[in-house]
Structures are given as C-alpha cells and as structure tokens.
Coordinates of C-alpha atoms and ligand atoms in Angstrom, one line a residue:
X1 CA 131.8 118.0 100.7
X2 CA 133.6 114.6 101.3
X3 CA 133.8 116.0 104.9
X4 CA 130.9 116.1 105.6
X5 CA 130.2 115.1 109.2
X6 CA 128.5 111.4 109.8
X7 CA 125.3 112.9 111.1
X8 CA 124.8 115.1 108.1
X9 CA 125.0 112.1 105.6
X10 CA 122.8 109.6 108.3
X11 CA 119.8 112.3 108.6
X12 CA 117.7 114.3 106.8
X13 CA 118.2 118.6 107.2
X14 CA 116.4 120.0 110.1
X15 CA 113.0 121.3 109.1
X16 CA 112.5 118.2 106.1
X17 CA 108.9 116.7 106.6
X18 CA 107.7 113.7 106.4
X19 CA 104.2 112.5 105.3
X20 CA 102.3 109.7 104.1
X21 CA 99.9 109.8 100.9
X22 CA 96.8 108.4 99.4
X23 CA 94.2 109.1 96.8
X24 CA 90.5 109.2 97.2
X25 CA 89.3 106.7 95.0
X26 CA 92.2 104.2 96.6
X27 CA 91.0 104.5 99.7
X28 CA 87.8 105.8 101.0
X29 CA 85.3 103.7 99.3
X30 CA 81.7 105.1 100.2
X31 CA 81.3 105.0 96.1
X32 CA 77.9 106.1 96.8
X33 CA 77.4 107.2 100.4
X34 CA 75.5 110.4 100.9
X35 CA 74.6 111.8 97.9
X36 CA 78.2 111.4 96.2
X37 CA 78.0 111.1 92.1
X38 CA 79.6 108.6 90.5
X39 CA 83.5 109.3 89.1
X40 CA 84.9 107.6 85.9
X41 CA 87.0 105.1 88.2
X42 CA 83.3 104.0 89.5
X43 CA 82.3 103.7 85.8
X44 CA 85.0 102.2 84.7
X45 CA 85.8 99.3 87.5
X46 CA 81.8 98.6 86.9
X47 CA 81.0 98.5 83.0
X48 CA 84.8 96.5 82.8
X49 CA 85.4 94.1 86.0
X50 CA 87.4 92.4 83.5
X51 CA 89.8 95.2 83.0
X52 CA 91.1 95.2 86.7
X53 CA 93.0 91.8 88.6
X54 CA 90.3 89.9 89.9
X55 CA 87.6 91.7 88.7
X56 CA 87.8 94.3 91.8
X57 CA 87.3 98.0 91.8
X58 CA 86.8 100.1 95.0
X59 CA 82.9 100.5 96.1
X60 CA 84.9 99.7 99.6
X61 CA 87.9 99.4 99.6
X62 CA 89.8 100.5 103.0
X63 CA 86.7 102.1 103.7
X64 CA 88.5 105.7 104.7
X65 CA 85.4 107.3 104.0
X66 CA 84.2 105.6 107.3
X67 CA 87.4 105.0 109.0
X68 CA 89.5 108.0 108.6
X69 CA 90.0 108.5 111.9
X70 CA 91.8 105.4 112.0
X71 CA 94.2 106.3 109.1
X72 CA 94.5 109.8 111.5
X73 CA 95.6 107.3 114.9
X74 CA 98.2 105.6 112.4
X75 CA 99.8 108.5 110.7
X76 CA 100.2 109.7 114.0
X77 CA 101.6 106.6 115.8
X78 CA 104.3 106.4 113.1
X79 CA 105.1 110.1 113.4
X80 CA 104.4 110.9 109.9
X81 CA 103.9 114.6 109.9
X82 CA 102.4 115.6 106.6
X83 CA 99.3 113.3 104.9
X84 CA 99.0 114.0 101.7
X85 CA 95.3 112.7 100.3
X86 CA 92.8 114.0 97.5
X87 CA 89.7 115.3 97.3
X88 CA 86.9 113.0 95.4
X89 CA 85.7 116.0 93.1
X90 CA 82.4 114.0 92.8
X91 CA 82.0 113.5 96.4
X92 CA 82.1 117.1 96.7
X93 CA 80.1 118.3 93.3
X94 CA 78.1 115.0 92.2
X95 CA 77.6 116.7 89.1
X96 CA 81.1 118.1 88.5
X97 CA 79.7 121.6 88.6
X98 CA 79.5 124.2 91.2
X99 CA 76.0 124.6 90.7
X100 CA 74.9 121.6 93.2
X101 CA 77.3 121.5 96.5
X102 CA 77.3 118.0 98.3
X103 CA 77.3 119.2 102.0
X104 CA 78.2 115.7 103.5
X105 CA 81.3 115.5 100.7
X106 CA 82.5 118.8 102.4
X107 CA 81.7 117.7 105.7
X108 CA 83.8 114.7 104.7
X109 CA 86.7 116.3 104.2
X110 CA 86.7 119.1 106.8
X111 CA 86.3 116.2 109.5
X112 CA 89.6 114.8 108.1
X113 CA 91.2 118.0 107.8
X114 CA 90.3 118.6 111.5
X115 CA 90.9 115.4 113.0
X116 CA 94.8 116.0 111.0
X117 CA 95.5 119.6 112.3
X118 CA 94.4 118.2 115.9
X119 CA 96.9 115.4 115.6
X120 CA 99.1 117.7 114.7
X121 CA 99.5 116.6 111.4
X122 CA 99.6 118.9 108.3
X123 CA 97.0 118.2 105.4
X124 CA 98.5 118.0 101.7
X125 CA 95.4 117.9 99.5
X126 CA 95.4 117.0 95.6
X127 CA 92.2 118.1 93.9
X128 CA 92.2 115.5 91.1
X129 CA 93.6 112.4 91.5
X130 CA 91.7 110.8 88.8
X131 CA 88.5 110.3 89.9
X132 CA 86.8 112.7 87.2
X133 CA 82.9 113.3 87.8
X134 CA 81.3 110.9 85.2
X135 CA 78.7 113.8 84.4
X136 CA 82.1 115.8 83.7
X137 CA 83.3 112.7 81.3
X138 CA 80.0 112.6 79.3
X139 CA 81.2 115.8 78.0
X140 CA 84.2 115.0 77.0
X141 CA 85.9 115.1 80.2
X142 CA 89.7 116.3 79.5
X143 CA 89.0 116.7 76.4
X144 CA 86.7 119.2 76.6
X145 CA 88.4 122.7 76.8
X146 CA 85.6 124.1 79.2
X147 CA 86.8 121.5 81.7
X148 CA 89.6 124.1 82.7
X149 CA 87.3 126.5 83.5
X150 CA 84.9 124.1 85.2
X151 CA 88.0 122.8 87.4
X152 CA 88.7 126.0 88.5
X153 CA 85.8 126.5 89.8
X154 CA 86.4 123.3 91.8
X155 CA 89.4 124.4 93.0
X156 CA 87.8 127.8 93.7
X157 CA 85.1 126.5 95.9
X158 CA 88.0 124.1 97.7
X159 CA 90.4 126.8 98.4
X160 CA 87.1 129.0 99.6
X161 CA 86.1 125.8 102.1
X162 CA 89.5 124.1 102.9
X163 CA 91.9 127.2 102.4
X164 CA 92.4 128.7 105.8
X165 CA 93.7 125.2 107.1
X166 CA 95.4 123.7 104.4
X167 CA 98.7 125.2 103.1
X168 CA 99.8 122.7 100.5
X169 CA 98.1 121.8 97.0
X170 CA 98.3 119.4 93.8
X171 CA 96.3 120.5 91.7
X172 CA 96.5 117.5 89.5
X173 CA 98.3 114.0 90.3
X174 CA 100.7 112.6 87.7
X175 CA 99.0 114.4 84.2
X176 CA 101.2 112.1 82.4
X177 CA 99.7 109.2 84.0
X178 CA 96.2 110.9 83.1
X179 CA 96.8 111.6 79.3
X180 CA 97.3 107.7 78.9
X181 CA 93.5 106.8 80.2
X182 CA 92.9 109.4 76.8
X183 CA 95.6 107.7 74.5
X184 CA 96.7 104.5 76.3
X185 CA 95.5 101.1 75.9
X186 CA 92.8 100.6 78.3
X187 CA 95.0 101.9 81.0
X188 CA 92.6 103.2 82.8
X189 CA 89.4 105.4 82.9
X190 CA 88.2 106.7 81.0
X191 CA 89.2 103.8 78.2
X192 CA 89.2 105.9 75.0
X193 CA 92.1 104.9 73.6
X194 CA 92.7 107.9 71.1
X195 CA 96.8 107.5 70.5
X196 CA 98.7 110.4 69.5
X197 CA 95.9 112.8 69.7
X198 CA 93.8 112.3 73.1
X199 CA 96.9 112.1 75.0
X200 CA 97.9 115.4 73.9
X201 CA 94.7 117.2 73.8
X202 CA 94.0 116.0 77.1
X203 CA 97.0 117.2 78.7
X204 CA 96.3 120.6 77.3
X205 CA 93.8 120.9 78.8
X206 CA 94.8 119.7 82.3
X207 CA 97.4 122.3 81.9
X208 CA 95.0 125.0 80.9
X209 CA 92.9 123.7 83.8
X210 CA 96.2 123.7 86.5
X211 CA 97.1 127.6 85.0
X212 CA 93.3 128.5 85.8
X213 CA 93.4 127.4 89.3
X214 CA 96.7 128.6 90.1
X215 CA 96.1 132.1 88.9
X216 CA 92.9 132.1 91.0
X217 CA 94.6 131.1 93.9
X218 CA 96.9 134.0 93.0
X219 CA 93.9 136.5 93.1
X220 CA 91.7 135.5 95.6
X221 CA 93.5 133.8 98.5
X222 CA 97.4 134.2 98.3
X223 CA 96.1 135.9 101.6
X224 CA 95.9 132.4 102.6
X225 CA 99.4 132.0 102.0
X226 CA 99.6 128.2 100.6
X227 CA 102.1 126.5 98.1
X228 CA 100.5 125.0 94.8
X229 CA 102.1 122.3 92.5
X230 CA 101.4 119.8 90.1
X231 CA 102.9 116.2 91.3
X232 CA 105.0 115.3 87.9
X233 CA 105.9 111.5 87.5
X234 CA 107.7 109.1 85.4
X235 CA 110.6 107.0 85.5
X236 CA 113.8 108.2 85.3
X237 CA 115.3 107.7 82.0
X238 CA 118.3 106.4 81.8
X239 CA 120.4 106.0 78.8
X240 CA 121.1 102.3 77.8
X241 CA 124.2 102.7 76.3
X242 CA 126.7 106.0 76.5
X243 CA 126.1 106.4 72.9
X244 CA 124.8 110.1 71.1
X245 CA 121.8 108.0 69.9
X246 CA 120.9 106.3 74.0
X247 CA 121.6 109.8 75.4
X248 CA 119.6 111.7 72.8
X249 CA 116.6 109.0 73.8
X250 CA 116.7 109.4 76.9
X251 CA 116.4 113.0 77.0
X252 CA 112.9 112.6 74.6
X253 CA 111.8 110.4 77.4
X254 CA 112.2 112.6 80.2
X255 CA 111.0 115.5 77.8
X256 CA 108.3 113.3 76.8
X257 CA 107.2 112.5 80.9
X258 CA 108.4 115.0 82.9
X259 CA 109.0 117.6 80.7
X260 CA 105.7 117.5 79.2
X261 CA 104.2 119.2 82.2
X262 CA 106.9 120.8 83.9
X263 CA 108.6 122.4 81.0
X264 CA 105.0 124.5 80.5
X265 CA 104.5 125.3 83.9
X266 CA 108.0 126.5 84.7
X267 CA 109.0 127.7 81.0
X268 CA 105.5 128.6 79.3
X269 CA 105.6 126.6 76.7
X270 CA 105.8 122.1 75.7
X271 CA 109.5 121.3 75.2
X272 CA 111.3 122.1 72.2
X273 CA 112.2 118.7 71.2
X274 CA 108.1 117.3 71.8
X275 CA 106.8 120.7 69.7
X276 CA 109.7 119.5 66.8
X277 CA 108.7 115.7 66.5
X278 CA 104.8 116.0 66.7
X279 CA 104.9 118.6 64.6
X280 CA 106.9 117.1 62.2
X281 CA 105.4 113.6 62.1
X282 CA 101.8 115.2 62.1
X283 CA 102.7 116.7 58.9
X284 CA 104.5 113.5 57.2
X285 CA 100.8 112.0 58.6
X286 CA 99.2 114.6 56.0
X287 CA 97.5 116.7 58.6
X288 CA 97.3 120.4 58.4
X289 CA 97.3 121.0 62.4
X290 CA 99.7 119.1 64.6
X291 CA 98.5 116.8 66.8
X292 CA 100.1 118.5 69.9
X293 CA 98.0 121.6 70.4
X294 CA 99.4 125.7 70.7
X295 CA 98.9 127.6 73.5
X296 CA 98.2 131.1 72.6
X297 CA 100.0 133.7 73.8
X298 CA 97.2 134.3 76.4
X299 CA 97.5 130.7 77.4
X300 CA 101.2 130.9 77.9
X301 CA 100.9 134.2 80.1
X302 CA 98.3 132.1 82.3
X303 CA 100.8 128.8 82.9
X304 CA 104.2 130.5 82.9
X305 CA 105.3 130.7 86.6
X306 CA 102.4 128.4 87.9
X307 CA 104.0 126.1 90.5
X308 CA 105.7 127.1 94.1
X309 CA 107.9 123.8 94.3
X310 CA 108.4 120.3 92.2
X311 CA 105.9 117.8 93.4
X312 CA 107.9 114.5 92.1
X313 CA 106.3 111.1 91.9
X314 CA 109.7 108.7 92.0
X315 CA 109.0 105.0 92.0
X316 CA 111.8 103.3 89.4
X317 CA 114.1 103.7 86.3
X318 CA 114.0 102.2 83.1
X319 CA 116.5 101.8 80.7
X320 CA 116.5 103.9 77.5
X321 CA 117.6 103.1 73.7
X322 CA 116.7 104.9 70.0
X323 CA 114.6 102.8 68.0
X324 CA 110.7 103.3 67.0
X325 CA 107.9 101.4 68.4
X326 CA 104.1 102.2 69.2
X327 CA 101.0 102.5 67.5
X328 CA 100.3 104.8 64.5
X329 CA 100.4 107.9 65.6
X330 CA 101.5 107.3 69.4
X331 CA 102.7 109.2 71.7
X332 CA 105.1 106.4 71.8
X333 CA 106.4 106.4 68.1
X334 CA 106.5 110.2 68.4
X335 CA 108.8 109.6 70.9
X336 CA 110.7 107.0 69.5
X337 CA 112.7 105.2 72.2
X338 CA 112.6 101.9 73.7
X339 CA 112.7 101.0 77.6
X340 CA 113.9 98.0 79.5
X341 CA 115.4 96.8 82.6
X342 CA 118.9 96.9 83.8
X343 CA 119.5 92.4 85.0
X344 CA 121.0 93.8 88.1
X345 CA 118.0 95.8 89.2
X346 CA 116.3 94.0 91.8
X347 CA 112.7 92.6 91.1
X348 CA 109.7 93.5 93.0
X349 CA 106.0 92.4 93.1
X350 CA 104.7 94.5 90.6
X351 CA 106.3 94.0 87.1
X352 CA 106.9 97.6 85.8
X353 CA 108.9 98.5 89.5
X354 CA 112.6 97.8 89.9
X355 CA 114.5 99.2 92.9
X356 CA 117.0 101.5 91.5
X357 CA 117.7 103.9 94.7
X358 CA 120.1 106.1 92.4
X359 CA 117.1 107.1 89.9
X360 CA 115.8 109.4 92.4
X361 CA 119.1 111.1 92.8
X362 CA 119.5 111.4 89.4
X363 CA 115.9 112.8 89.1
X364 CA 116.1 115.4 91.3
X365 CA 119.5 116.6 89.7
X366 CA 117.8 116.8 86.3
X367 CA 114.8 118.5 88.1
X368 CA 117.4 121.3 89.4
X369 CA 119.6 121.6 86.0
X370 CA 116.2 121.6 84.1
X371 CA 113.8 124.5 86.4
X372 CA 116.6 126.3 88.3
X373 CA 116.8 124.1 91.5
X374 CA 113.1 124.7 92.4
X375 CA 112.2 123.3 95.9
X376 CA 111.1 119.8 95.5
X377 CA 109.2 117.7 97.2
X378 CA 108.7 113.9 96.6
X379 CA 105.1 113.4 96.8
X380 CA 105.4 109.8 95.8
X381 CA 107.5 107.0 96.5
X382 CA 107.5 103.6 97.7
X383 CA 107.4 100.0 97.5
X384 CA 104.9 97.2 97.0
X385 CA 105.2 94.0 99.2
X386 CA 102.4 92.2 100.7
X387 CA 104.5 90.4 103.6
X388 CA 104.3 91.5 107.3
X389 CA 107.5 91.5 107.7
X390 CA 108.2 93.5 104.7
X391 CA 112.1 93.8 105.0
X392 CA 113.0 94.5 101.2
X393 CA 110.0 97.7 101.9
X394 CA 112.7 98.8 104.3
X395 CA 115.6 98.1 102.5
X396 CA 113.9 100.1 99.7
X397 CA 112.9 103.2 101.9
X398 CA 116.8 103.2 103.0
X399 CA 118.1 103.2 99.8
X400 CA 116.0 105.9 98.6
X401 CA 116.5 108.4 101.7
X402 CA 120.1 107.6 101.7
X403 CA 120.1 108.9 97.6
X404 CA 117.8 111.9 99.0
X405 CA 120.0 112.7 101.1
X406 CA 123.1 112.6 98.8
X407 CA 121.4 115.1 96.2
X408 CA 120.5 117.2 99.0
X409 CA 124.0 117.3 100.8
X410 CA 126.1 116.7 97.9
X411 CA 124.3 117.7 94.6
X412 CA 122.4 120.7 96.7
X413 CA 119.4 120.1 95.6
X414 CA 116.7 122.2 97.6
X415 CA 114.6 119.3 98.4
X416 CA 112.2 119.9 101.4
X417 CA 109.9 117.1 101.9
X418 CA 109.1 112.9 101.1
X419 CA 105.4 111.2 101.4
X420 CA 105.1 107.6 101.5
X421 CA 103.1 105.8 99.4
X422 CA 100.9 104.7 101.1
X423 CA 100.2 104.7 104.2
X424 CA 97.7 102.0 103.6
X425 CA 97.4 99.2 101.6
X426 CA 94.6 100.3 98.8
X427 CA 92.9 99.9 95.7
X428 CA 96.0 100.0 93.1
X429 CA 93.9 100.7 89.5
X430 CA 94.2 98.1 87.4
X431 CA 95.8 95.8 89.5
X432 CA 93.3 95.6 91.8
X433 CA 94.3 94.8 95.0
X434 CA 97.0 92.6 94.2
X435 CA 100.0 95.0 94.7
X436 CA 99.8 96.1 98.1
X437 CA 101.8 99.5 98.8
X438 CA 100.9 100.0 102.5
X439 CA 103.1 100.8 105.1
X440 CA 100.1 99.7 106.9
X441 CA 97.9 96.5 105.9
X442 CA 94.3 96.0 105.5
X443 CA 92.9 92.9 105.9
X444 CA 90.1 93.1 103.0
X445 CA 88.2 90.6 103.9
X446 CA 87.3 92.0 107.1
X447 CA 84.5 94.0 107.4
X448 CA 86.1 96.1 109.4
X449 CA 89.2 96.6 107.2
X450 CA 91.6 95.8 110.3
X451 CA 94.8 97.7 109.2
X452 CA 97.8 96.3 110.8
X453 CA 101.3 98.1 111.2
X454 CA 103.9 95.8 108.8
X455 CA 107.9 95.6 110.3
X456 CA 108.1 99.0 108.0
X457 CA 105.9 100.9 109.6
X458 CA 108.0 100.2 112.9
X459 CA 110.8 101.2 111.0
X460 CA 109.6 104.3 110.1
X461 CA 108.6 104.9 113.6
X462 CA 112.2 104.4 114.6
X463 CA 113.1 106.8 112.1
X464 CA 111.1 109.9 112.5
X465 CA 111.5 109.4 116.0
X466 CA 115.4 110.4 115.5
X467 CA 114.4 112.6 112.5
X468 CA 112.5 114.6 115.4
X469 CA 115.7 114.6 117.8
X470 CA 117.3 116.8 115.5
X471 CA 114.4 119.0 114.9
Ligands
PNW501 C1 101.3 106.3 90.9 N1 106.1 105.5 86.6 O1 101.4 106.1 89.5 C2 99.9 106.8 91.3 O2 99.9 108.2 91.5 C3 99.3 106.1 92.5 O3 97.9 106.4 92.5 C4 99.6 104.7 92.4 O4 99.0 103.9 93.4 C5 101.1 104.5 92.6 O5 101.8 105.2 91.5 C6 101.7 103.1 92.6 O6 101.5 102.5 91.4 C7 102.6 105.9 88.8 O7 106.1 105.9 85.4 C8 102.7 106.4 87.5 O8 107.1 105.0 87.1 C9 103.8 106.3 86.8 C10 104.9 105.6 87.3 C11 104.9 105.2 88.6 C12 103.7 105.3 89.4

C-alpha cells in the first residue's frame, strides 16, 4: 500500500460524489409563507429570543424558500454534484398529520428537486432535520410513541411525491443531537430539559419512527430503488491517556453518540455497555424500570437491517478521560467520562470545533470495525469562518479529504461520498448567525440576501473540476 501511485493518494476514487448540504429551517425562511405551520424551531427562536446569539431565529434567514434557484446556480458553478437539504415537515403537513396536505409546501420542494435534476445535480433529502411540527410537539412530540407511526406516514406521503426523482434519504439528522433538545440544557427546541429520561425515550422513539419508514420504503417503493440512512454524529472520542480507564471511556462515548443509533439500526438492539450502565444506575436510583427503554422483540425485527450505508456527521474530536460529571440522572453521569481539548488542536470560531483532520480517519475506521465496513458517506463536514478569504476553511477541507482519502486507500474503508456544510452561510441554532459555515456568504442585511462565493468556494471549484478529469 506504501506504493501506492501519487495520483491515487492526491484524488478521490473514480465515481466518489461530491455535494453540498443544508437544512430547512437554516435556510429557507418563509416561517409562514403559504399556508406553512409553525415547527418547534419557530416556537422556540420566538417564545426565547434570549436563548439564541443576538436574539435571532430564522423567519428569513437566507431566504431559500424564495431564492432557491440561486442556491441551484451556485451548487452548480462550484461543481458540487449532490445537494443534500431537508424537507420542512410542517411546510409540507402544517399540522404534522397526513390528514391536511399543504400543496404550495410540495410544490416547494418539487420546484427544487427539478430545478436540481435539470442542473444536473442529484437531490439528497432528509425528512427531519429538526424542525418538528409544533402541533406534533403539543403532543409530546418525540416523546410520544405514536410519533413513529405519524412520521411514517410523513415519509410515506414524501417517498409517494418525491420518490421517482430522489434516490437518497436521511430519515433523521443527527438523533443524538435531537435527544439533547429532550434532556439537554436548553440546547435547543423543544427546551424540556428532562435528563436521563427524555433523552432516552426520545431516541426511542426516533428509532422506532426511522424502522417504520424504512420498512415502508421496503414495501411500497424499493421499486424506486433509493438508499435510506440515518446521518449519525458526534465527535470522535479519543482517549486522553493510553490508560484501561481513558480507553474504556472513550469507547462509552462513542457507544454513548454513535453507537446509540447505529448499534440498533445495524445490530437490533442499544449497545451492550449503554443497556449495562442505565440499567444499573436506574436501579441504584430505586426505580423499578430503567430509564433506557426495551424494544420488544417486534421492535427489534422492525430496526435490525434498517440503513443502506453510514450517513456520518464529522466536524471535531474531543479528548476523553474516566471520571463522573452531569446532572442527576444524565445521560452524562450514566456515561461517565470527561471531554477536553488536545493544546495543539487548532482553534476555530466556534468554541466546541477544533480542527483535528485525523478524527475523521479514525471515525470511519471505527465505523468499518464496528458495522462490517458499511458504505459510508459523510453527510456532514466543515468549517466555520466568516472571512472572504477564508484560507484556514481551505486548509480545513484539505486536511480532511487528504484523511478521507487515507482510510479509503489505506484503511479500505468503503467510503463513497462527502457534503459540505454548507453551501451557504445560514441560521446556526443557537448561535444565531454568528458562526458562519458557508462555502458561500450571505450578506444578511441585504434584502436580497446577496450570497457571495468566499476564496473556498473557488477552491472547491478547482477541485471538482480535477475530481471530474478522472471521472
Ligand atoms: C450539526 N458534534 O450538528 C448539524 O446537523 C447542523 O445543522 C449544524 O449547522 C452543524 O452541525 C454545524 O454546527 C452537530 O458532536 C452536532 O461534534 C454535533 C456535533 C457537531 C455538529
């Protein structure tokens, strides 16, 4: 492998794609336009300004919902050839239910899917990306378990609309990011705050929901021949020290991130080591059911086997040792380790993001070890600078494809694809708009949300354009 020709090491295998992402409440604005309902994001941003930098939230933002065809033009004049985006489920069903269709929501969305394909540009669409249907919410949202069957049929009447054009799906974006609006603190909608006990059932549930919808998919259109995945994030965990006690934490955290979701979608069932330690702290807590719910049997039939490839969401590493910390009970303190940062890895605008290239490497070698070298695709990655000319966003995108590259050539990992986040500068949650991720900028304070191609973007260009050579 050492002898591997130049070229192979320098560019990506023939046939690797590469897109750009976004998510619907990031980017399209419209909070209200045309008979859409209002999502928990729209809630949230407006009962708490306080909660988000600057008191922003995203009633405009970038405006996508009016400019899309813009964001088309720029995809295409970079050479990105996937764009990976989400459906607004309450743009679609203003009521979260099938019962009432929003015809300008799926107008919406078939305009972008067609104004894509005629770019030649190939559509990757999530269905939730966060933006629950408040109506859904005011029943409990996740934590409801009739919101699996509810979300499938969501995803039913989306595979039904969009499924002869669109070939790849994500279900749900990042459930571990999702469980922490449940059990976090104030991370994000929809604010409850239940620790060690929302979190969980909430993920359940989006698990139940993800089984549901792939199973459908299964029945009713594998004529349509798509690929379906969840898109799994984290940060890679990395042991602080090389002692039993570092190494033993930092497997719990990638059991307790990753392998939350992943280990029941590709092995049936929640991780051995997360069933062992909720189960036994829920007990020490006096409880006679354990705070991380059982699938039954039926359950475990319905999510065993439910994703086509790895959707992996890789922005930074932390540093892992043993020791307890979190709120009583917490995901956290069932969990028991503690994270920090590595002095040598290089700072970057937002304070939770390091640039540690050789995390995503070591990601998608776990990811093989772990599921049996699925195919992977990274369906998030990138790097927040506001400058124009962005050169550390450059430096970061190098690093990272050059590390791709090395766990597909050397570790043979089956890795297929990489979208950009984002092609646009957008609406980052609680940080307002404060952390901009664009390849692209938007000028906010525009009406017109000029968006502006940063010295990245030109990179980029210069890279598919090569990538393409090969092809
Ligand atoms: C992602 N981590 O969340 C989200 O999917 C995007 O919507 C968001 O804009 C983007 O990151 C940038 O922040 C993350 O644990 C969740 O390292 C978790 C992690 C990173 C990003």
């Amino acid at each position: 492998d050492d002898k591997l020709p130049i070229a192979a090491h320098t560019m990506f295998p023939k046939g690797f794609m590469f897109g750009a992402a976004t998510a619907a409440y990031q980017v399209e604005g419209g909070w209200n336009a045309d008979g859409k309902g209002m999502s928990v994001w729209d809630n949230y941003t407006h009962e708490h300004p306080d909660f988000v930098a600057l008191n922003e939230n995203a009633d405009v933002s970038d405006d996508s919902y009016h400019l899309y065809k813009e964001d088309v033009q720029l995809l295409k004049t970079i050479g990105f050839q996937v764009y990976r985006f989400s459906i607004s489920w309450p743009r679609v069903l203003p009521n979260g239910r099938t019962s009432y269709v929003n015809q300008a929501g799926i107008d919406y969305y078939m305009n972008l899917i067609d104004d894509l394909l005629a770019n030649g540009i190939e559509p990757m669409v999530t269905l939730f990306h966060w933006d629950l249907p408040q109506a859904l919410e005011d029943i409990g949202g996740w934590l409801n378990p009739d919101i699996a069957q509810l979300f499938e049929e969501y995803a039913d009447l989306m595979f039904k609309t969009y499924g002869d054009k669109v070939k790849w799906w994500i279900t749900i974006n990042e459930p571990f990011s999702v469980v922490w609006f449940y059990g976090g603190n104030s991370a994000g909608a929809p604010n409850l705050n239940l620790h060690g006990t929302g979190d969980y059932l909430s993920g359940h549930n989006l698990l139940r929901a993800h089984g549901k919808a792939y199973r459908l998919y299964q029945k009713k259109y594998s004529h349509q021949g798509g690929k379906l995945s969840m898109a799994f994030c984290g940060p890679m965990c990395q042991p602080k020290t090389d002692s039993k006690d570092d190494i033993a934490a930092a497997e719990r955290c990638y059991q307790f991130s990753y392998g939350w979701f992943a280990h029941p979608v590709f092995r049936g069932d929640y991780p051995p080591v997360m069933r062992e330690l909720v189960d036994k702290n829920s007990k020490e807590e006096g409880r006679t059911v354990s705070r991380l719910p059982y699938f039954t049997e039926e359950e475990i039939k319905e999510i065993n086997g439910t994703v086509d490839f790895f959707g992996m969401n890789y922005y930074t590493t932390n540093l892992i040792n043993d020791g307890v910390i979190g709120d009583f009970p917490s995901v956290t303190r069932d969990a028991h380790y503690l994270t920090s940062f590595d002095p040598s890895w290089p700072s970057s605008e937002a304070d939770w993001l390091k640039i540690v290239p050789q995390g995503i490497r070591l990601l998608a070698k776990k990811v093989k070890e772990e599921y049996n070298n699925p195919t992977l695709i990274v369906t998030e990655n990138g790097y927040p600078q506001a400058s124009m000319d962005d050169y550390e966003r450059i430096s970061y995108f190098e690093s990272h494809f050059s590390e791709l590259r090395r766990a597909i050539y050397e570790d043979k990992c089956n890795i297929i694809g990489h979208t950009t986040w984002s092609i646009i500068d957008n609406f980052e949650w609680r940080k307002g708009y404060t952390n901009k991720f664009g390849v692209v900028s938007v000028d906010f304070n525009d009406p017109k949300r000029t968006r502006t191609l940063r010295r990245s973007a030109e990179w980029l260009q210069h890279y598919l354009a090569m990538h393409k050579l090969i092809q």
